[in-house]
XYZ file of C-alpha atoms in Angstrom:
543
model
C 28.243 18.812 -5.689
C 29.879 15.609 -6.946
C 27.888 12.819 -8.540
C 27.772 9.487 -6.695
C 25.783 7.749 -9.425
C 25.475 8.689 -13.086
C 23.175 7.331 -15.794
C 24.785 8.170 -19.138
C 22.514 7.712 -22.179
C 21.315 4.310 -20.902
C 19.213 2.154 -23.213
C 17.727 -1.102 -21.920
C 15.867 -3.783 -23.873
C 14.341 -7.188 -23.185
C 15.054 -9.428 -26.173
C 13.747 -8.002 -29.422
C 11.105 -5.850 -27.718
C 10.986 -2.080 -27.880
C 13.408 -0.426 -25.413
C 12.113 -0.392 -21.856
C 14.463 2.514 -21.156
C 15.876 4.781 -23.844
C 18.563 7.463 -23.633
C 18.300 7.945 -19.858
C 20.797 10.460 -18.443
C 20.905 11.968 -14.946
C 23.075 11.918 -11.845
C 22.514 11.459 -8.125
C 24.678 13.877 -6.173
C 26.472 13.463 -2.873
C 24.111 13.640 0.090
C 20.951 14.467 -1.886
C 17.627 12.722 -2.397
C 16.668 12.437 -6.048
C 13.157 11.184 -6.795
C 12.463 9.083 -9.884
C 8.749 9.357 -10.677
C 6.366 8.113 -13.345
C 3.552 5.641 -13.822
C 3.921 1.859 -13.803
C 5.796 0.777 -16.908
C 7.713 4.045 -17.225
C 11.046 2.298 -16.566
C 11.734 3.500 -13.015
C 12.314 0.154 -11.308
C 14.197 -1.544 -14.163
C 16.563 1.436 -14.256
C 17.168 1.133 -10.523
C 17.616 -2.650 -10.677
C 20.181 -2.161 -13.443
C 22.466 -0.248 -11.073
C 23.257 -3.462 -9.160
C 22.710 -5.698 -12.209
C 19.757 -7.459 -10.588
C 17.824 -8.109 -13.811
C 18.026 -11.524 -15.492
C 21.131 -11.413 -17.685
C 19.587 -13.886 -20.105
C 16.747 -11.482 -20.823
C 18.124 -7.952 -20.520
C 20.444 -6.128 -22.918
C 22.141 -2.734 -22.683
C 22.741 -1.674 -26.319
C 24.185 1.666 -25.279
C 25.078 3.831 -22.329
C 26.670 3.384 -18.922
C 25.798 3.441 -15.204
C 28.738 4.855 -13.254
C 29.328 4.665 -9.511
C 31.983 7.259 -8.655
C 33.243 7.037 -12.224
C 33.272 3.223 -12.457
C 30.964 1.675 -15.073
C 28.939 -0.975 -13.262
C 27.571 -2.420 -16.511
C 31.057 -3.665 -17.413
C 32.037 -4.712 -13.861
C 32.656 -8.385 -13.113
C 30.577 -10.438 -10.705
C 33.237 -10.324 -7.982
C 33.312 -6.517 -8.057
C 29.525 -6.332 -8.078
C 29.384 -8.470 -4.921
C 31.645 -5.923 -3.230
C 29.416 -3.041 -4.294
C 26.056 -4.662 -3.480
C 24.996 -4.052 0.087
C 28.119 -2.120 1.024
C 28.618 0.809 -1.341
C 25.093 0.677 -2.769
C 22.072 -0.861 -1.022
C 18.500 -1.282 -2.129
C 15.129 -1.364 -0.382
C 12.546 -3.267 -2.404
C 8.842 -2.502 -2.681
C 7.507 -5.877 -1.507
C 9.420 -7.128 1.541
C 7.502 -10.418 1.778
C 8.975 -11.607 -1.513
C 12.401 -10.110 -0.743
C 12.864 -11.693 2.696
C 13.642 -15.405 2.969
C 10.576 -17.081 4.560
C 12.747 -19.869 6.030
C 15.237 -17.664 7.905
C 14.837 -15.599 11.073
C 15.192 -11.832 11.203
C 18.539 -12.158 12.990
C 19.966 -14.544 10.410
C 18.959 -12.394 7.452
C 20.459 -9.174 8.819
C 23.539 -10.979 10.184
C 24.247 -12.375 6.725
C 24.833 -8.858 5.372
C 27.209 -8.078 8.246
C 29.076 -11.359 7.848
C 29.584 -11.040 4.080
C 30.861 -7.451 4.114
C 32.324 -6.952 7.600
C 33.056 -10.465 8.838
C 30.852 -9.989 11.928
C 29.692 -13.125 13.713
C 28.272 -14.265 17.039
C 27.687 -11.712 19.843
C 29.218 -8.865 17.815
C 26.780 -9.427 14.946
C 23.831 -9.843 17.322
C 24.647 -6.558 19.022
C 24.737 -4.769 15.670
C 21.459 -6.424 14.565
C 19.759 -5.172 17.735
C 21.116 -1.665 17.107
C 19.741 -1.725 13.560
C 16.313 -3.013 14.589
C 16.117 -0.301 17.244
C 17.261 2.284 14.692
C 14.386 1.440 12.325
C 11.836 1.519 15.134
C 11.045 -2.163 15.787
C 9.703 -2.389 19.367
C 11.324 -4.940 21.691
C 13.943 -5.927 19.100
C 15.214 -8.800 21.286
C 11.843 -10.518 20.905
C 11.989 -10.209 17.104
C 15.389 -11.836 16.536
C 13.879 -15.315 16.225
C 10.811 -14.198 14.254
C 10.239 -15.309 10.662
C 8.819 -12.880 8.047
C 5.295 -14.342 8.209
C 5.182 -13.458 11.921
C 5.685 -9.735 11.236
C 3.266 -7.073 10.079
C 3.780 -5.406 6.701
C 5.384 -2.371 8.307
C 7.694 -4.511 10.430
C 8.811 -6.507 7.379
C 9.671 -3.294 5.557
C 11.628 -2.056 8.575
C 13.660 -5.271 8.577
C 14.434 -4.674 4.890
C 15.582 -1.148 5.702
C 17.757 -2.438 8.564
C 19.427 -4.853 6.129
C 20.004 -2.089 3.583
C 21.515 0.288 6.153
C 23.642 -2.325 7.935
C 26.874 -1.262 6.196
C 26.138 2.454 5.995
C 26.199 2.631 2.162
C 27.150 5.636 0.024
C 23.950 5.297 -1.984
C 20.577 3.889 -0.996
C 18.115 2.977 -3.738
C 14.615 3.003 -2.244
C 12.032 1.446 -4.592
C 8.591 2.462 -3.280
C 9.812 1.919 0.323
C 6.670 3.244 2.012
C 3.861 2.066 -0.305
C 2.316 -0.397 2.154
C 3.090 1.522 5.365
C 0.876 3.565 7.656
C 1.296 7.323 7.378
C 2.928 7.582 10.806
C 5.369 4.756 10.003
C 5.920 6.265 6.550
C 6.871 9.574 8.122
C 9.190 7.840 10.608
C 10.925 5.901 7.819
C 11.405 8.956 5.611
C 12.667 11.047 8.518
C 14.986 8.189 9.473
C 16.439 8.179 5.963
C 16.839 11.954 6.149
C 18.683 11.776 9.464
C 20.989 9.038 8.137
C 21.734 11.162 5.088
C 22.803 14.024 7.297
C 24.845 11.724 9.512
C 26.686 9.772 6.812
C 26.376 12.001 3.760
C 24.436 9.215 2.057
C 22.728 9.808 -1.282
C 19.221 8.429 -1.884
C 17.581 7.483 -5.175
C 13.886 7.448 -4.250
C 11.425 5.704 -6.562
C 7.828 6.528 -5.704
C 4.403 7.355 -7.133
C 3.470 9.494 -4.106
C 4.057 13.078 -5.164
C 3.385 14.369 -1.648
C 6.441 12.453 -0.445
C 8.491 13.741 -3.384
C 7.669 17.366 -2.656
C 8.590 17.138 1.017
C 11.614 14.827 0.944
C 13.404 15.142 -2.428
C 15.697 17.936 -3.567
C 15.502 17.059 -7.267
C 13.092 15.135 -9.499
C 13.451 13.078 -12.672
C 10.145 12.378 -14.446
C 9.940 9.320 -16.733
C 7.311 8.385 -19.287
C 7.430 5.167 -21.339
C 11.133 4.652 -20.714
C 12.254 8.201 -21.449
C 13.135 11.111 -19.188
C 10.730 13.946 -19.979
C 11.673 16.411 -17.246
C 14.379 16.999 -14.639
C 14.895 19.767 -12.148
C 14.734 21.120 -8.628
C 11.655 19.752 -6.862
C 9.980 23.076 -6.107
C 10.454 24.296 -9.665
C 8.999 21.095 -11.154
C 5.968 21.253 -8.846
C 5.245 24.950 -9.314
C 6.197 25.325 -13.004
C 6.155 21.923 -14.737
C 7.479 22.168 -18.288
C 6.198 18.895 -19.772
C 2.511 17.956 -20.278
C 3.092 14.528 -18.694
C 4.452 16.152 -15.521
C 1.369 18.365 -15.386
C -0.795 15.252 -15.802
C 0.904 13.586 -12.809
C 0.483 16.694 -10.669
C -3.180 16.980 -11.652
C -3.816 13.367 -10.585
C -3.877 14.062 -6.859
C -7.195 12.877 -5.336
C -9.935 15.493 -4.875
C -10.321 17.092 -1.463
C -13.855 15.819 -0.777
C -16.534 13.513 -2.264
C -19.872 14.536 -3.705
C -22.268 15.252 -0.806
C -24.333 12.276 0.364
C -28.118 12.380 0.552
C -28.731 12.623 4.311
C -32.430 11.819 3.828
C -31.596 8.230 2.825
C -32.509 5.364 5.146
C -30.012 3.771 7.471
C -28.558 0.726 5.704
C -26.116 -0.730 8.209
C -25.917 -0.330 11.978
C -23.232 -1.901 14.151
C -23.453 -1.858 17.949
C -20.568 -2.761 20.260
C -18.715 -5.012 17.829
C -15.988 -7.083 19.495
C -13.430 -9.449 17.961
C -10.786 -11.306 19.938
C -8.245 -13.999 19.135
C -6.709 -16.609 21.479
C -2.970 -16.081 21.979
C -2.152 -18.407 24.856
C -3.375 -21.856 25.917
C -2.929 -24.003 28.993
C -1.536 -27.524 29.075
C -5.082 -28.859 28.579
C -5.823 -26.635 25.570
C -7.859 -23.975 27.336
C -7.355 -20.393 26.239
C -5.540 -18.364 28.880
C -5.092 -15.043 27.066
C -6.966 -13.160 24.372
C -5.905 -10.407 21.967
C -8.722 -7.886 21.537
C -8.569 -6.849 17.873
C -11.830 -4.831 17.969
C -13.419 -3.434 21.132
C -16.935 -2.001 21.392
C -16.973 -0.429 17.915
C -20.293 1.147 16.862
C -21.262 3.027 13.694
C -24.030 3.508 11.133
C -23.959 3.780 7.337
C -26.740 5.246 5.222
C -27.659 4.193 1.708
C -25.352 5.893 -0.799
C -22.858 6.919 1.892
C -19.178 6.067 2.401
C -17.710 5.392 5.836
C -13.925 5.709 5.857
C -12.082 3.563 8.405
C -8.520 4.671 9.141
C -5.802 3.751 11.609
C -2.383 2.176 11.766
C -1.594 -1.482 11.060
C -3.126 -3.644 13.758
C -5.823 -1.099 14.623
C -8.606 -3.485 13.579
C -9.692 -1.901 10.271
C -9.708 -5.053 8.144
C -10.997 -7.155 11.060
C -14.159 -5.020 11.187
C -14.812 -5.659 7.490
C -14.262 -9.395 7.898
C -16.497 -9.523 10.996
C -19.376 -7.822 9.151
C -19.147 -10.462 6.414
C -18.811 -13.273 8.977
C -15.345 -14.149 7.729
C -14.194 -14.062 11.351
C -16.048 -14.688 14.610
C -17.315 -11.661 16.479
C -19.659 -10.487 19.225
C -21.995 -7.530 19.057
C -25.121 -6.595 17.139
C -25.237 -5.970 13.383
C -28.416 -4.709 11.683
C -28.916 -4.610 7.913
C -31.974 -2.577 6.814
C -33.368 -3.134 10.284
C -32.876 -6.927 10.305
C -30.432 -8.327 12.835
C -27.918 -10.580 11.067
C -25.036 -11.141 13.500
C -26.611 -14.265 15.078
C -27.164 -16.100 11.777
C -25.228 -19.272 11.007
C -23.304 -19.582 7.734
C -26.203 -21.193 5.863
C -28.713 -18.586 6.995
C -26.235 -15.780 6.274
C -25.573 -16.865 2.672
C -28.431 -14.787 1.089
C -26.997 -11.696 2.809
C -23.576 -12.224 1.229
C -24.973 -11.197 -2.133
C -25.895 -7.827 -0.643
C -22.554 -7.305 1.139
C -19.462 -7.716 -1.019
C -15.715 -7.342 -0.440
C -12.899 -5.972 -2.635
C -9.466 -7.016 -1.408
C -6.247 -5.001 -1.247
C -4.255 -7.144 -3.680
C -6.307 -7.910 -6.798
C -3.635 -10.193 -8.240
C -3.660 -12.351 -5.094
C -7.460 -12.449 -4.881
C -8.103 -13.311 -8.549
C -7.578 -16.928 -9.537
C -4.801 -17.120 -12.178
C -6.433 -20.255 -13.632
C -9.809 -18.670 -14.331
C -10.692 -16.292 -17.131
C -12.000 -12.858 -16.216
C -15.502 -13.880 -17.291
C -15.464 -16.942 -15.020
C -14.121 -14.880 -12.101
C -16.891 -12.288 -12.399
C -19.615 -14.909 -13.034
C -18.624 -17.151 -10.093
C -20.779 -15.237 -7.608
C -23.794 -15.474 -9.902
C -23.441 -19.260 -10.060
C -23.668 -19.380 -6.262
C -26.232 -16.676 -5.540
C -28.378 -16.588 -8.687
C -30.642 -19.103 -10.435
C -30.565 -17.265 -13.768
C -29.582 -18.995 -16.999
C -26.035 -19.076 -18.352
C -26.948 -16.593 -21.086
C -28.433 -14.167 -18.563
C -25.325 -14.510 -16.398
C -23.174 -13.749 -19.423
C -25.099 -10.528 -20.027
C -24.699 -9.541 -16.366
C -20.950 -10.126 -16.609
C -20.770 -7.958 -19.745
C -22.762 -5.220 -17.994
C -20.498 -5.333 -14.907
C -17.316 -5.135 -16.984
C -18.779 -2.232 -18.959
C -19.713 -0.478 -15.700
C -16.111 -0.577 -14.499
C -14.738 0.682 -17.814
C -13.374 -2.558 -19.280
C -13.969 -3.935 -22.757
C -16.391 -6.888 -22.361
C -14.209 -8.856 -24.793
C -11.593 -8.890 -22.018
C -13.664 -11.563 -20.245
C -11.895 -14.229 -22.279
C -8.452 -13.210 -20.971
C -6.659 -14.013 -17.701
C -5.626 -11.758 -14.763
C -1.889 -11.792 -15.573
C -2.651 -10.094 -18.902
C -3.864 -6.912 -17.172
C -2.240 -3.988 -15.375
C -2.703 -3.430 -11.633
C -5.434 -0.849 -12.183
C -7.283 -3.103 -14.614
C -7.103 -6.029 -12.177
C -8.627 -3.838 -9.494
C -11.464 -2.965 -11.885
C -12.026 -6.704 -12.421
C -12.221 -7.180 -8.640
C -14.778 -4.349 -8.412
C -16.780 -5.910 -11.282
C -16.827 -9.227 -9.416
C -18.385 -7.477 -6.417
C -20.686 -5.293 -8.522
C -22.196 -8.091 -10.632
C -24.305 -9.281 -7.666
C -25.863 -5.806 -7.338
C -24.938 -5.429 -3.646
C -26.108 -2.719 -1.283
C -22.746 -2.277 0.436
C -19.162 -3.002 -0.639
C -16.282 -3.299 1.819
C -13.209 -1.851 0.077
C -10.045 -3.027 1.837
C -7.100 -0.840 0.720
C -8.210 -1.043 -2.941
C -5.838 1.670 -4.203
C -2.749 1.287 -2.008
C -0.461 -0.255 -4.651
C -1.637 1.851 -7.613
C -0.084 4.880 -9.287
C -1.691 8.218 -8.444
C -3.119 8.552 -11.947
C -4.682 5.072 -11.668
C -5.817 5.810 -8.113
C -7.679 8.854 -9.369
C -9.358 6.750 -12.060
C -10.452 4.150 -9.476
C -11.727 6.886 -7.124
C -13.752 8.454 -9.935
C -15.062 5.008 -10.902
C -16.186 4.280 -7.326
C -17.863 7.686 -7.080
C -19.668 7.152 -10.388
C -20.879 3.667 -9.371
C -22.031 5.000 -6.014
C -24.031 7.752 -7.680
C -25.521 5.402 -10.289
C -26.517 2.541 -7.984
C -26.756 4.279 -4.587
C -24.046 1.974 -3.248
C -22.714 2.273 0.275
C -19.015 1.752 0.939
C -16.909 0.852 3.933
C -13.585 2.226 2.742
C -10.596 0.870 4.665
C -7.275 2.573 3.976
C -4.097 4.061 5.425
C -3.926 6.552 2.532
C -5.646 9.592 3.991
C -5.695 11.467 0.676
C -7.855 8.738 -0.867
C -9.990 8.440 2.280
C -10.661 12.179 2.168
C -11.668 11.984 -1.492
C -14.265 9.250 -0.938
C -15.560 9.344 2.642
C -18.595 11.178 3.990
C -18.124 9.839 7.527
C -14.867 8.860 9.215
C -13.966 6.314 11.897
C -10.497 6.640 13.446
C -9.265 3.437 15.119
C -6.384 2.708 17.438
C -5.697 -0.697 18.967
C -9.218 -1.820 18.095
C -10.978 1.143 19.711
C -12.724 4.162 18.185
C -10.667 7.261 18.923
C -12.767 9.694 16.926
C -15.739 9.587 14.560
C -17.931 12.010 12.677
C -18.247 13.855 9.348
C -15.075 13.293 7.360
C -14.281 16.864 6.367
C -14.925 18.169 9.891
C -12.329 15.723 11.250
C -9.825 16.601 8.535
C -10.268 20.321 9.194
C -10.453 20.224 12.989
C -9.446 16.897 14.585
C -10.356 16.653 18.252
C -8.137 13.721 19.204
C -4.377 13.983 19.604
C -3.962 10.658 17.817
C -5.999 11.869 14.836
C -3.862 14.996 14.685
C -0.800 12.782 14.712
C -2.120 10.780 11.731
C -3.042 13.893 9.749
C 0.259 15.595 10.523
C 2.151 12.508 9.335
C 0.094 12.581 6.116
C 0.927 16.300 5.709
C -2.762 17.250 5.876
C -2.784 19.090 9.160
C -0.552 21.644 10.837
C -0.921 22.955 14.406
C -2.220 26.541 14.360
C 0.804 27.914 16.239
C 3.831 26.869 18.258
C 2.200 28.354 21.324
C -0.604 25.811 21.037
C 1.770 22.860 20.656
C 1.348 21.692 24.226
C -2.407 21.520 23.805
C -2.017 19.490 20.626
C 0.006 16.646 22.095
C -1.843 13.306 21.977
C -4.013 12.943 25.077
C -5.425 9.481 24.430
C -2.291 7.383 24.646
């Protein structure tokens, strides 16, 4: 099988620093999916960005080696030739679509630009092709999305637009840099199956960069494993997974989350009880400013959480997961009854609710976005104490040190700033900020979604240890069912703001009763129907 893309002894440096990539050699063959795996900082993304020369030329150097597309060295190609290759012969899907899409341009304009530059399409012809592409990547009612700007789309929709742009010219090679990190499992499965079908249709090769080894095993034919800028293992996917030759590969494979958490103490008192929680948002107003239509984000949701227990909340984007967490903390208006240790708290105004905020904390999905870049780590963690505690500055300092120690960070790190830490370390800082107030319950909103599997496992083990030590309760919101399974004692499955299924986590994972839950678990590769004969009975019944 011929090679479409070849890395030949590539070495990459930034200034006088140590090489970010050293002696990298492999090829991507015609029509195959090759997965490039490794932890953050291993050199995966910079290697991929080098193919299209997308790194800052004032910073990057290539002391040795070549990157060849069908025999042509792209590192020595001129800018004019690179413009011909980019987006036509080789396309790329980036990890974070919000920073890759132009916030000032509509969806139609951004996809049309690719068609205009490489195929000269304009007007009705371009619009027709844009609609075909949006339909191809599964955007519902594509006509209604032509005039949308990126901020008006969900995370999954933004990624689909990026994929539509990348596939517009049916490239020979698609470089997919963590293309499904922020997507729901069902959307993830659709995207990966879409890429598979396009491969078969056009003979397209795919260079897949991901930290999700489950995806690698099911969708890649070959694997290249990188550690600290060097390739440590290469081979057929099944061979690498069943008989890894390098210790680092074995470490990655051993980092998959555990199958179940430590059992919860069922004799513990009920900590949190929610009855018929409803959240709705106005979406249409009359000429006189009166609301005519409402979007029901959460409808009649009820659940209980015991002390020391984790409730996992799962569902697709827009199902209401995060809205529930925000409603409990009165970050958004809601109706329904909320009891905390038997006291009703949903009717309290913001001033009366303030003492309860210390006992109910929130850890956000993106630690870099939720940590102030202008504050030191110590000030970030201490901020809550300044609001909710009347202790002295020295006592607060000791509490900050204790919280940082609890999450596995050197207390001396409190004098540094968030940009000086890795993603996993920033998430530990966010957990320390919540933990320093000694809360009873922590709402964890997708806290591991952007982390490597090895770092995810560390965060999971940290959360389990803190729960055991302090009898913490968690509301764990996530689309990553492997992490949910590792942490959750109880499970709440949401769809369009409604509870589809609830109960003990492992019972639902082993024997889901709802067709929609089965669909989620099947997409996450956790569940398989018992037989083809039973397939009709397993079709979703709650749509």
